[in-house]
Tab-separated table of C-alpha atoms in Angstrom:
chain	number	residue	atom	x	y	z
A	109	UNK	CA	2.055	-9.829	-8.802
A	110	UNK	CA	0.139	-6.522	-9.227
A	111	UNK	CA	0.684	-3.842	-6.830
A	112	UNK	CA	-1.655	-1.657	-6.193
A	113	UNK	CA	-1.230	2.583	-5.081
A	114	UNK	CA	-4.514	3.655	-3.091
A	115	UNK	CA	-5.356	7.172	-4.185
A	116	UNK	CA	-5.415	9.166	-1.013
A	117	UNK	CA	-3.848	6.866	1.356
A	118	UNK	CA	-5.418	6.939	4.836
A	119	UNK	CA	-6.949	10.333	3.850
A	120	UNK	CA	-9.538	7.550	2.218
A	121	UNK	CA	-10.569	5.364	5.054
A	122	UNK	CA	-14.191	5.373	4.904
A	123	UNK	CA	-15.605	6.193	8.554
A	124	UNK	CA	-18.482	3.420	8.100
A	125	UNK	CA	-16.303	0.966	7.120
A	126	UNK	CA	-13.980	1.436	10.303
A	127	UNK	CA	-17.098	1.539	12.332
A	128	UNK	CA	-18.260	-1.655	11.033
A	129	UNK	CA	-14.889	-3.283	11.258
A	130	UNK	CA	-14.981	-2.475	14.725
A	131	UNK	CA	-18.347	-3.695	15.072
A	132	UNK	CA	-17.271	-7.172	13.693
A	133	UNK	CA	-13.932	-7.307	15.418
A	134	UNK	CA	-16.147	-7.427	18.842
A	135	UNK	CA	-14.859	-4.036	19.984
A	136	UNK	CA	-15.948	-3.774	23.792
A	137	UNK	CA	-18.578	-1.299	24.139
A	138	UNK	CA	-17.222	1.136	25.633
A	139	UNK	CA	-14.238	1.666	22.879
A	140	UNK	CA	-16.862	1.102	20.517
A	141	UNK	CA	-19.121	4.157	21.229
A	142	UNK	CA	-15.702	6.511	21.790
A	143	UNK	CA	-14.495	5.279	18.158
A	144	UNK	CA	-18.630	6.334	16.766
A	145	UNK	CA	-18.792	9.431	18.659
A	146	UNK	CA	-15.088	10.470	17.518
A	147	UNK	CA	-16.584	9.912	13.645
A	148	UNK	CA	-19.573	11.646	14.494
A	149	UNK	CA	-20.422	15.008	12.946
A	150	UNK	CA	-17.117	16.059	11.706
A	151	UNK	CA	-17.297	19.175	9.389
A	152	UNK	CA	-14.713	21.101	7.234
A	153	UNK	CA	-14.872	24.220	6.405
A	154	UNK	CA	-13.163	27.032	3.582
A	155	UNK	CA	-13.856	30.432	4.332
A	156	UNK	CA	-13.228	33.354	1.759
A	157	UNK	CA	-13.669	36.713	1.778
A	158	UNK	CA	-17.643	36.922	2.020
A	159	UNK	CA	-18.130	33.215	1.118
A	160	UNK	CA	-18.142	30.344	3.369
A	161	UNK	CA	-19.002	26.712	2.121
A	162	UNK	CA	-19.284	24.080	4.918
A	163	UNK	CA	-18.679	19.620	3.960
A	164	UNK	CA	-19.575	17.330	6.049
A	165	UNK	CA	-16.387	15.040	6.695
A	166	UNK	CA	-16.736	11.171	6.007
A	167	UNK	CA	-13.260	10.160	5.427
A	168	UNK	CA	-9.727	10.394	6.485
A	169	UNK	CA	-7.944	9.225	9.693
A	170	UNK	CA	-4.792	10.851	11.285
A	171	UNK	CA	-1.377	9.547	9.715
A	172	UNK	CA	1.629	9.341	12.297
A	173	UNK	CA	-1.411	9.440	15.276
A	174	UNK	CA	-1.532	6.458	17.875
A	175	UNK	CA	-4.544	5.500	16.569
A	176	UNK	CA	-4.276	5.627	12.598
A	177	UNK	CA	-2.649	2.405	11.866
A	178	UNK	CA	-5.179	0.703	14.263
A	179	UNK	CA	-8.292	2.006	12.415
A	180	UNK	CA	-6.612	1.562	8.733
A	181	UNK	CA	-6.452	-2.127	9.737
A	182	UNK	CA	-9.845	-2.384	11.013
A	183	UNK	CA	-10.309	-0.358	7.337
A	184	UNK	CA	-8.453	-2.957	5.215
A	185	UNK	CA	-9.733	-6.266	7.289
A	186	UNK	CA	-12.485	-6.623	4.591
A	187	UNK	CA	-10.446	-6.429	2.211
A	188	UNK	CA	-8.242	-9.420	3.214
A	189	UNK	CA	-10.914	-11.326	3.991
A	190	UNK	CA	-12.292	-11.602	0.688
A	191	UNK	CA	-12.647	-15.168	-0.879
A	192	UNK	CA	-9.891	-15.678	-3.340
A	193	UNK	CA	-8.920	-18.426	-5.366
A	194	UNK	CA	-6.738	-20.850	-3.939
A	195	UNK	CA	-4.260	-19.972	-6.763
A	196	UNK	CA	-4.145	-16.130	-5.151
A	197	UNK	CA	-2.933	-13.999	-2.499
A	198	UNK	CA	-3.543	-11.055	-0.722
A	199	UNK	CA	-0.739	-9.265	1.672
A	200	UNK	CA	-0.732	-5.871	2.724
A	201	UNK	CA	1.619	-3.834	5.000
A	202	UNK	CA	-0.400	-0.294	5.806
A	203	UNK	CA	-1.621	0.641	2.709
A	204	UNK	CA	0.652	-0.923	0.544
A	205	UNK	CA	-1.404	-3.262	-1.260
A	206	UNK	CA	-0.007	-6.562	-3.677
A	207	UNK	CA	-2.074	-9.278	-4.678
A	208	UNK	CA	-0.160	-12.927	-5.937
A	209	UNK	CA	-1.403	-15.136	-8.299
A	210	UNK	CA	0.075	-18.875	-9.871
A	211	UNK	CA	-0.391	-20.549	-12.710
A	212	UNK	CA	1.261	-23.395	-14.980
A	213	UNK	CA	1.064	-21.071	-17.630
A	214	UNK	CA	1.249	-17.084	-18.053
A	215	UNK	CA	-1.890	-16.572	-19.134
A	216	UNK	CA	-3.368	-19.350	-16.693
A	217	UNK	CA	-1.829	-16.183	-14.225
A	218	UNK	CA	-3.442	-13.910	-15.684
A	219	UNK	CA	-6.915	-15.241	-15.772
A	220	UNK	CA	-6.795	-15.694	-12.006
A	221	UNK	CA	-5.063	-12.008	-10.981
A	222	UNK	CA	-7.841	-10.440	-13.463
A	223	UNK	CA	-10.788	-12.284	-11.220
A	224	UNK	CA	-9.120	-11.127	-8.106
A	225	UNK	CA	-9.095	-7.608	-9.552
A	226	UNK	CA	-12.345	-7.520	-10.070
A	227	UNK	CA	-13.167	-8.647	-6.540
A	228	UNK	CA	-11.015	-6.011	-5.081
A	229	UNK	CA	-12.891	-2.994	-7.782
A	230	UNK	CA	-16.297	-4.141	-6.210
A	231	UNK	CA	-14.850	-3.739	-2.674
A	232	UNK	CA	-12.942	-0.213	-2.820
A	233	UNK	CA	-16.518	0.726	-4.845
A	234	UNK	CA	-18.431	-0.367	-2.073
A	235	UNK	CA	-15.859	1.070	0.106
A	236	UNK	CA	-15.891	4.664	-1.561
A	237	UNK	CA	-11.730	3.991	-1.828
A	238	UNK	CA	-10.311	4.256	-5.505
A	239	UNK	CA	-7.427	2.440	-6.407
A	240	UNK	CA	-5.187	4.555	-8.765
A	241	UNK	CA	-4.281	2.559	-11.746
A	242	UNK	CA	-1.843	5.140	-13.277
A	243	UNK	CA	0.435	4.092	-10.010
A	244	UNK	CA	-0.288	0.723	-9.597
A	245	UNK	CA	1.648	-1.888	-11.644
A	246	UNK	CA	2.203	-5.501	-12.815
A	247	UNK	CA	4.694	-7.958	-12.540
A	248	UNK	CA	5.775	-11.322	-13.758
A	249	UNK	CA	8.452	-13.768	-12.579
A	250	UNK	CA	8.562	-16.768	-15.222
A	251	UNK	CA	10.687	-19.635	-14.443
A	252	UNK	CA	10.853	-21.260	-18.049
A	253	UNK	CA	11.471	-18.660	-21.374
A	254	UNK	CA	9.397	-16.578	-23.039
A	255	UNK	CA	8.080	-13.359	-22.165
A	256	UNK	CA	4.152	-12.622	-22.406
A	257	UNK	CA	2.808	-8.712	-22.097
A	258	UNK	CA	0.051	-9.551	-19.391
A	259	UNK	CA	-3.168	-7.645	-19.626
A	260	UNK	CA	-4.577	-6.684	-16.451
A	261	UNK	CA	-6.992	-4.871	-15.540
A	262	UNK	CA	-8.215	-1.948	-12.877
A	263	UNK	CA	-10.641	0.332	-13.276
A	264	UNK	CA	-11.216	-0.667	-16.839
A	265	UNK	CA	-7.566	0.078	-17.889
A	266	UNK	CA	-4.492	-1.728	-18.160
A	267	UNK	CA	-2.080	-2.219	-15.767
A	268	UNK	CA	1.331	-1.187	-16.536
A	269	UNK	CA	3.805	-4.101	-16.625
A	270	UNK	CA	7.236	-4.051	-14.865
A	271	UNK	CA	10.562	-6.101	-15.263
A	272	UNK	CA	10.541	-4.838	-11.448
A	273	UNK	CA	8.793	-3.938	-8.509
A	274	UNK	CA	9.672	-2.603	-5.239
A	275	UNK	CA	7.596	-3.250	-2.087
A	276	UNK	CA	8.358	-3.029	1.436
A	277	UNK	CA	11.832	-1.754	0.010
A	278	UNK	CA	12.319	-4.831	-1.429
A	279	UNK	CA	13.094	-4.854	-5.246
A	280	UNK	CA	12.198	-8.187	-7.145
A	281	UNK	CA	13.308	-8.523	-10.681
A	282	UNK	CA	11.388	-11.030	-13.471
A	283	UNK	CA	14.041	-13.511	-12.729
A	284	UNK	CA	13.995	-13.098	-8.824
A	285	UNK	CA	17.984	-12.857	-8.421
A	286	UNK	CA	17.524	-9.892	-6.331
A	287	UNK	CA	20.640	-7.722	-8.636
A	288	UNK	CA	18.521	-4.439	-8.802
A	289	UNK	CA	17.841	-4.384	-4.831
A	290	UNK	CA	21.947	-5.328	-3.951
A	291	UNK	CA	22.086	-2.601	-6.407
A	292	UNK	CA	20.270	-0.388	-4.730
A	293	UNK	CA	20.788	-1.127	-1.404
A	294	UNK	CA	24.775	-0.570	-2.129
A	295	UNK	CA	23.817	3.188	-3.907
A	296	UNK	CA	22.126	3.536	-0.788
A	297	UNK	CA	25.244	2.781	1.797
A	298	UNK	CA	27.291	4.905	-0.479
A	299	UNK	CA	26.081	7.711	0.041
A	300	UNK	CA	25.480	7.182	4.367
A	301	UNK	CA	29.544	6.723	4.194
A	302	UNK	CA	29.864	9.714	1.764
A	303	UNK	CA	27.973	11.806	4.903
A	304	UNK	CA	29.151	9.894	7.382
A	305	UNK	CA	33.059	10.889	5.656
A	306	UNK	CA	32.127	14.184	5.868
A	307	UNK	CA	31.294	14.525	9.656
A	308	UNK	CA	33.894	12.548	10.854
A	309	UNK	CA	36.740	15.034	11.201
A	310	UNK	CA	39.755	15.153	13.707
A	311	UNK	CA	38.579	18.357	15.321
A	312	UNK	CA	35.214	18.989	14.414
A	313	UNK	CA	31.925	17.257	13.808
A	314	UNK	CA	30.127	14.834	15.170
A	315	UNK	CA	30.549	12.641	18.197
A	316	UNK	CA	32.074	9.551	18.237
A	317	UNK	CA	28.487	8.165	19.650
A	318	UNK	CA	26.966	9.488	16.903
A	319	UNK	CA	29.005	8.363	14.497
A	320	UNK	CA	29.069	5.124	15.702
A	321	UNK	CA	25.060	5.036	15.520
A	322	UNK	CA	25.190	6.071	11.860
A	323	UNK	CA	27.656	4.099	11.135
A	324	UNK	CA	26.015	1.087	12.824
């Protein structure tokens, strides 16, 4: 499994790309030309003393808006759609990115995640999105013995490899018995009864709804 960190986030969304997402999706007209005239000459510009320079604006939809998650999956569709082998996988929440791959062996693995890669490089290029590589990792689960540094590849480098990963707050270890995320999930309910501890007093504090809501 490699998991991939887009550099940028939705501050990368390529305006075209949306535009012809839309366009393929079969967008009614109307929403269509409100999308295309909402991406339409957009500029930014940084004023200083005597010196103004002026950008046009290509890129970069509004996080937390109504409409961002919409057009970052109208973004990303491409991307999904690409043809894989039927050994692979692509699933992505948002921007959070992991492609799966199989294989009899570890290095059968590896063979198919590095042609995937190099589908998904040729897409962010012709997508102007970068992947970051020095955030993005690798990870193996092996069911028989034997450990095998995997060498894959983005943006010409190396992938980091894990004995972990965490996506979608989920942390899978090499051996998939889930210790590191009970782990984790019991640091995490620590600490919500350490607060929750100190707000519940006899005569000050918080409610008893609220407590009960935190608590919950």
């Amino acid at each position: 499994m490699t998991s991939l960190d887009v550099q940028g986030a939705f501050d990368a969304a390529w305006w075209p790309s949306i535009i012809q997402g839309l366009k393929d999706s079969g967008c009614p007209r109307n929403l269509y030309n409100l999308s295309k005239g909402y991406f339409n000459q957009i500029i930014a510009v940084m004023s200083t003393n005597s010196v103004s320079i002026v950008r046009n604006v290509t890129k970069g939809i509004p996080q937390e808006s109504c409409c961002g998650p919409g057009l970052w999956n109208l973004f990303y569709n491409s991307l999904l759609k690409l043809e894989l082998t039927s050994h692979s996988k692509a699933i992505a929440f948002s921007e959070d990115l992991i492609i799966l791959a199989t294989g009899e062996l570890v290095v059968e693995a590896e063979n198919y995640i590095n042609l995937e890669m190099r589908k998904i490089s040729d897409w962010a290029q012709n997508n102007k999105l970068k992947f970051n590589e020095n955030k993005s990792n690798a990870y193996v689960s092996q069911e028989k013995k034997g450990n095998k540094e995997m060498e894959i590849y983005l943006n010409n480098k190396t992938l980091k490899q894990v004995n972990s990963t965490k996506y979608l707050e989920i942390i899978f270890d090499s051996k998939m018995t889930f210790t590191d995320h009970v782990k984790y999930v019991g640091e995490k309910c620590t600490k919500l009864i350490f607060s929750l501890s100190k707000s519940a007093k006899v005569t000050w504090g918080l409610k008893h709804e609220a407590l009960k809501t935190i608590y919950t």
